[in-house]
Short mmCIF file of N, CA and C in Angstrom, two decimals:
data_model
loop_
_atom_site.label_atom_id
_atom_site.label_comp_id
_atom_site.label_asym_id
_atom_site.label_seq_id
_atom_site.Cartn_x
_atom_site.Cartn_y
_atom_site.Cartn_z
N MET E 28 33.61 181.04 -67.44
CA MET E 28 33.55 180.33 -68.43
C MET E 28 34.58 178.82 -68.04
N LEU E 29 34.90 178.70 -67.13
CA LEU E 29 35.69 177.56 -67.21
C LEU E 29 34.29 176.57 -67.08
N VAL E 30 32.91 176.97 -66.28
CA VAL E 30 32.09 176.02 -65.82
C VAL E 30 31.46 175.47 -68.00
N GLY E 31 31.28 176.65 -68.64
CA GLY E 31 31.06 176.14 -69.58
C GLY E 31 31.97 175.15 -70.57
N LEU E 32 33.44 175.32 -70.10
CA LEU E 32 34.33 174.45 -70.95
C LEU E 32 33.99 172.94 -70.01
N PHE E 33 34.08 172.89 -68.27
CA PHE E 33 33.06 171.83 -67.77
C PHE E 33 32.28 171.15 -68.94
N SER E 34 31.30 171.50 -69.03
CA SER E 34 30.16 171.02 -69.15
C SER E 34 30.44 170.87 -70.72
N ALA E 35 30.81 171.40 -71.03
CA ALA E 35 30.66 170.96 -72.71
C ALA E 35 31.72 169.42 -72.87
N ASP E 36 32.96 169.63 -72.69
CA ASP E 36 33.66 168.37 -72.02
C ASP E 36 32.90 167.48 -71.79
N LEU E 37 32.60 167.41 -70.99
CA LEU E 37 32.07 166.11 -69.55
C LEU E 37 31.47 165.05 -69.98
N PRO E 38 30.93 164.98 -71.25
CA PRO E 38 29.77 163.63 -71.98
C PRO E 38 30.72 163.47 -72.91
N GLN E 39 32.20 163.55 -73.24
CA GLN E 39 33.40 163.03 -73.90
C GLN E 39 33.97 162.13 -72.65
N ILE E 40 34.41 163.38 -71.67
CA ILE E 40 34.53 162.37 -70.97
C ILE E 40 34.20 161.56 -70.01
N HIS E 41 33.00 161.22 -70.32
CA HIS E 41 32.60 160.04 -70.32
C HIS E 41 32.46 158.66 -70.86
N GLU E 42 32.67 159.49 -72.03
CA GLU E 42 32.57 158.06 -72.59
C GLU E 42 33.85 157.45 -73.52
N GLU E 43 35.36 158.65 -73.01
CA GLU E 43 37.08 158.63 -72.77
C GLU E 43 37.04 157.27 -71.64
N PHE E 44 36.29 157.04 -70.67
CA PHE E 44 36.54 156.54 -69.35
C PHE E 44 35.83 155.09 -69.16
N ALA E 45 34.20 155.18 -70.29
CA ALA E 45 33.84 154.19 -70.66
C ALA E 45 34.94 153.62 -72.10
N ALA E 46 35.62 154.08 -73.02
CA ALA E 46 36.08 153.18 -73.47
C ALA E 46 37.09 152.97 -73.18
N ALA E 47 37.90 153.11 -72.36
CA ALA E 47 39.09 152.46 -71.55
C ALA E 47 39.33 151.27 -70.87
N LEU E 48 38.01 151.94 -70.42
CA LEU E 48 37.99 150.63 -68.96
C LEU E 48 37.46 149.55 -70.18
N ALA E 49 36.37 149.33 -71.39
CA ALA E 49 35.85 148.62 -72.22
C ALA E 49 37.92 147.36 -72.89
N ALA E 50 38.71 149.18 -73.58
CA ALA E 50 39.53 148.15 -74.14
C ALA E 50 40.66 147.88 -72.73
N GLY E 51 40.52 147.57 -71.19
CA GLY E 51 41.13 147.74 -70.63
C GLY E 51 42.74 148.40 -70.75
N ASP E 52 42.16 149.68 -70.76
CA ASP E 52 43.39 150.56 -71.13
C ASP E 52 44.06 150.75 -70.58
N ALA E 53 44.20 150.78 -68.88
CA ALA E 53 44.58 151.46 -68.03
C ALA E 53 45.57 153.23 -68.30
N ALA E 54 46.40 152.87 -68.93
CA ALA E 54 47.61 154.14 -69.37
C ALA E 54 46.50 155.30 -69.39
N GLY E 55 45.34 154.28 -70.98
CA GLY E 55 44.37 155.61 -70.77
C GLY E 55 43.67 156.69 -69.47
N VAL E 56 43.15 155.09 -68.56
CA VAL E 56 42.03 155.69 -68.04
C VAL E 56 43.26 157.25 -66.78
N ARG E 57 44.53 155.88 -66.64
CA ARG E 57 45.07 157.44 -66.24
C ARG E 57 44.95 159.22 -66.81
N ARG E 58 45.22 159.12 -68.17
CA ARG E 58 44.85 160.07 -68.88
C ARG E 58 44.15 161.17 -68.71
N ILE E 59 42.60 160.00 -68.94
CA ILE E 59 42.08 160.92 -68.66
C ILE E 59 41.36 161.03 -67.01
N ALA E 60 42.05 160.46 -65.67
CA ALA E 60 42.00 161.28 -64.74
C ALA E 60 42.99 162.29 -64.56
N HIS E 61 43.62 162.13 -64.91
CA HIS E 61 44.62 163.48 -64.57
C HIS E 61 43.88 164.46 -65.71
N ARG E 62 43.65 164.48 -66.88
CA ARG E 62 42.86 165.40 -67.67
C ARG E 62 42.15 165.72 -66.59
N VAL E 63 40.99 164.83 -65.57
CA VAL E 63 40.11 165.96 -65.28
C VAL E 63 40.37 166.49 -63.80
N VAL E 64 40.78 165.36 -63.01
CA VAL E 64 41.95 166.32 -62.11
C VAL E 64 42.45 167.61 -62.08
N GLY E 65 42.81 168.13 -63.38
CA GLY E 65 43.56 169.47 -63.91
C GLY E 65 43.10 170.43 -63.78
N THR E 66 41.30 170.02 -64.69
CA THR E 66 39.90 171.00 -63.88
C THR E 66 39.46 170.87 -63.10
N LEU E 67 39.50 170.11 -62.22
CA LEU E 67 38.73 170.05 -61.10
C LEU E 67 40.12 170.92 -59.46
N ALA E 68 40.80 171.26 -60.41
CA ALA E 68 42.12 172.33 -59.60
C ALA E 68 41.45 173.33 -59.62
N ASN E 69 40.32 174.22 -60.77
CA ASN E 69 40.44 174.86 -61.58
C ASN E 69 39.16 175.10 -60.44
N LEU E 70 38.57 174.10 -60.83
CA LEU E 70 36.56 174.57 -60.25
C LEU E 70 36.38 174.20 -59.21
N SER E 71 36.58 173.25 -58.71
CA SER E 71 36.46 173.25 -56.86
C SER E 71 37.55 172.87 -55.22
N GLY E 72 38.27 171.41 -55.42
CA GLY E 72 38.95 170.65 -55.60
C GLY E 72 38.51 170.03 -54.14
N GLY E 73 38.62 170.19 -52.30
CA GLY E 73 37.87 169.22 -51.79
C GLY E 73 37.99 167.97 -52.10
N PRO E 74 37.18 167.04 -51.94
CA PRO E 74 36.37 165.09 -51.72
C PRO E 74 36.46 164.66 -52.80
N LEU E 75 36.49 165.47 -53.84
CA LEU E 75 35.88 164.77 -56.05
C LEU E 75 37.17 165.00 -56.56
N LEU E 76 38.18 166.44 -56.32
CA LEU E 76 39.84 166.45 -56.56
C LEU E 76 40.47 165.26 -55.98
N GLU E 77 40.20 165.11 -54.57
CA GLU E 77 41.43 164.10 -53.80
C GLU E 77 40.95 162.14 -54.74
N TYR E 78 39.54 161.95 -54.99
CA TYR E 78 38.61 161.07 -55.53
C TYR E 78 39.29 160.57 -57.39
N GLY E 79 39.81 161.54 -57.58
CA GLY E 79 40.23 162.22 -59.36
C GLY E 79 41.43 161.17 -58.99
N ARG E 80 42.11 161.64 -57.86
CA ARG E 80 43.53 161.63 -57.67
C ARG E 80 43.55 160.71 -57.59
N ASP E 81 43.04 159.45 -56.64
CA ASP E 81 43.04 158.49 -56.18
C ASP E 81 42.96 158.00 -57.62
N ILE E 82 41.33 157.82 -58.37
CA ILE E 82 41.98 157.09 -59.28
C ILE E 82 42.54 157.17 -60.33
N GLU E 83 43.80 158.16 -60.47
CA GLU E 83 44.30 158.70 -61.19
C GLU E 83 45.60 157.85 -60.80
N GLU E 84 46.42 157.88 -59.47
CA GLU E 84 47.74 156.25 -59.23
C GLU E 84 47.01 154.92 -58.79
N LEU E 85 45.96 154.41 -59.33
CA LEU E 85 45.21 153.10 -58.48
C LEU E 85 44.96 152.50 -60.46
N SER E 86 45.30 153.47 -61.34
CA SER E 86 44.81 153.13 -63.13
C SER E 86 46.47 152.65 -63.42
N VAL E 87 46.41 150.86 -62.77
CA VAL E 87 46.96 150.49 -63.28
C VAL E 87 46.51 149.11 -64.28
N PRO E 88 46.79 148.06 -65.10
CA PRO E 88 46.09 146.73 -65.01
C PRO E 88 46.01 146.02 -64.81
N GLU E 89 46.40 145.87 -63.34
CA GLU E 89 45.91 144.68 -62.63
C GLU E 89 45.08 145.69 -61.36
N ASN E 90 44.61 146.32 -61.10
CA ASN E 90 43.62 147.33 -60.89
C ASN E 90 42.20 147.76 -61.06
N LEU E 91 42.24 147.48 -62.63
CA LEU E 91 40.87 147.58 -63.69
C LEU E 91 39.85 146.80 -62.93
N PRO E 92 39.91 145.54 -62.70
CA PRO E 92 38.90 145.22 -62.11
C PRO E 92 38.21 146.46 -60.79
N ILE E 93 38.90 146.78 -60.19
CA ILE E 93 38.26 147.73 -59.52
C ILE E 93 37.74 149.11 -59.69
N LEU E 94 38.46 149.40 -60.64
CA LEU E 94 37.80 150.75 -60.56
C LEU E 94 36.78 151.27 -62.05
N GLY E 95 36.46 149.91 -62.18
CA GLY E 95 34.16 150.59 -62.60
C GLY E 95 34.00 151.63 -61.85
N PRO E 96 33.53 150.43 -60.95
CA PRO E 96 33.10 150.58 -59.74
C PRO E 96 33.18 151.97 -59.45
N ARG E 97 34.10 152.32 -58.90
CA ARG E 97 34.48 154.07 -58.98
C ARG E 97 34.69 155.04 -59.48
N ILE E 98 34.70 154.80 -61.24
CA ILE E 98 34.67 155.54 -61.96
C ILE E 98 33.45 155.14 -62.35
N ASP E 99 32.27 154.53 -61.86
CA ASP E 99 30.84 155.23 -62.23
C ASP E 99 31.03 155.66 -61.04
N ALA E 100 30.82 155.37 -59.93
CA ALA E 100 31.31 157.01 -59.36
C ALA E 100 31.71 158.44 -58.88
N PHE E 101 32.80 158.34 -59.29
CA PHE E 101 33.52 159.44 -60.29
C PHE E 101 32.96 160.21 -61.22
N ARG E 102 32.24 159.17 -61.86
CA ARG E 102 31.27 160.49 -62.77
C ARG E 102 29.78 160.68 -62.33
N ALA E 103 29.84 160.23 -61.71
CA ALA E 103 28.22 160.15 -61.27
C ALA E 103 28.84 161.82 -60.57
N ALA E 104 29.70 161.98 -59.40
CA ALA E 104 29.82 162.69 -58.95
C ALA E 104 30.40 163.89 -59.38
N LEU E 105 31.17 163.76 -61.35
CA LEU E 105 31.22 164.57 -61.98
C LEU E 105 30.00 165.18 -62.47
N ASP E 106 29.20 164.69 -62.53
CA ASP E 106 27.74 165.30 -62.86
C ASP E 106 26.91 166.34 -62.06
N GLU E 107 26.85 165.87 -60.66
CA GLU E 107 26.19 166.42 -60.31
C GLU E 107 26.70 168.05 -58.99
N LEU E 108 28.25 167.65 -59.31
CA LEU E 108 28.75 168.75 -59.30
C LEU E 108 29.52 170.13 -60.69
N GLU E 109 28.36 169.16 -62.13
CA GLU E 109 27.78 170.08 -62.72
C GLU E 109 27.07 170.83 -62.94
N GLN E 110 26.05 170.15 -62.40
CA GLN E 110 24.18 170.40 -61.74
C GLN E 110 24.93 171.39 -60.59
N ARG E 111 25.76 171.44 -59.86
CA ARG E 111 25.68 172.61 -58.68
C ARG E 111 26.25 173.84 -59.59
N LEU E 112 27.78 173.81 -60.66
CA LEU E 112 28.02 174.59 -61.41
C LEU E 112 26.85 175.87 -61.40
N ARG E 113 26.22 174.76 -63.34
CA ARG E 113 25.65 175.62 -64.02
C ARG E 113 24.81 176.21 -63.29
N LYS E 114 23.92 175.65 -62.00
CA LYS E 114 23.25 176.51 -61.11
C LYS E 114 23.67 178.25 -60.53
N ALA E 115 25.03 177.90 -59.72
CA ALA E 115 25.55 178.37 -59.48
C ALA E 115 25.89 179.57 -60.22
N PHE E 116 26.06 179.67 -61.16
CA PHE E 116 26.71 180.14 -62.60
C PHE E 116 25.61 180.92 -63.04
N ALA E 117 24.65 180.35 -63.53
CA ALA E 117 23.71 181.06 -64.39
C ALA E 117 22.42 182.18 -63.89
#
């Protein structure tokens, strides 16, 4: 059930991250990262969870220029996790 919810929410997560970055909304990036970290805590833990926590902590206006590439890498890793989870629970 959690995998299905994660898969269903992933496109919205991607859109929200992109919109928050485009708007220069550090608080929005922090909120999204916090939500994803909560989900990851239930699904996988490990390095991806820590990476999400780092993004959450770095989400302040002065860090937005460096967060774009980090968030892109995080989003790609979330996609990979989703694929692994789908295969494991298919």
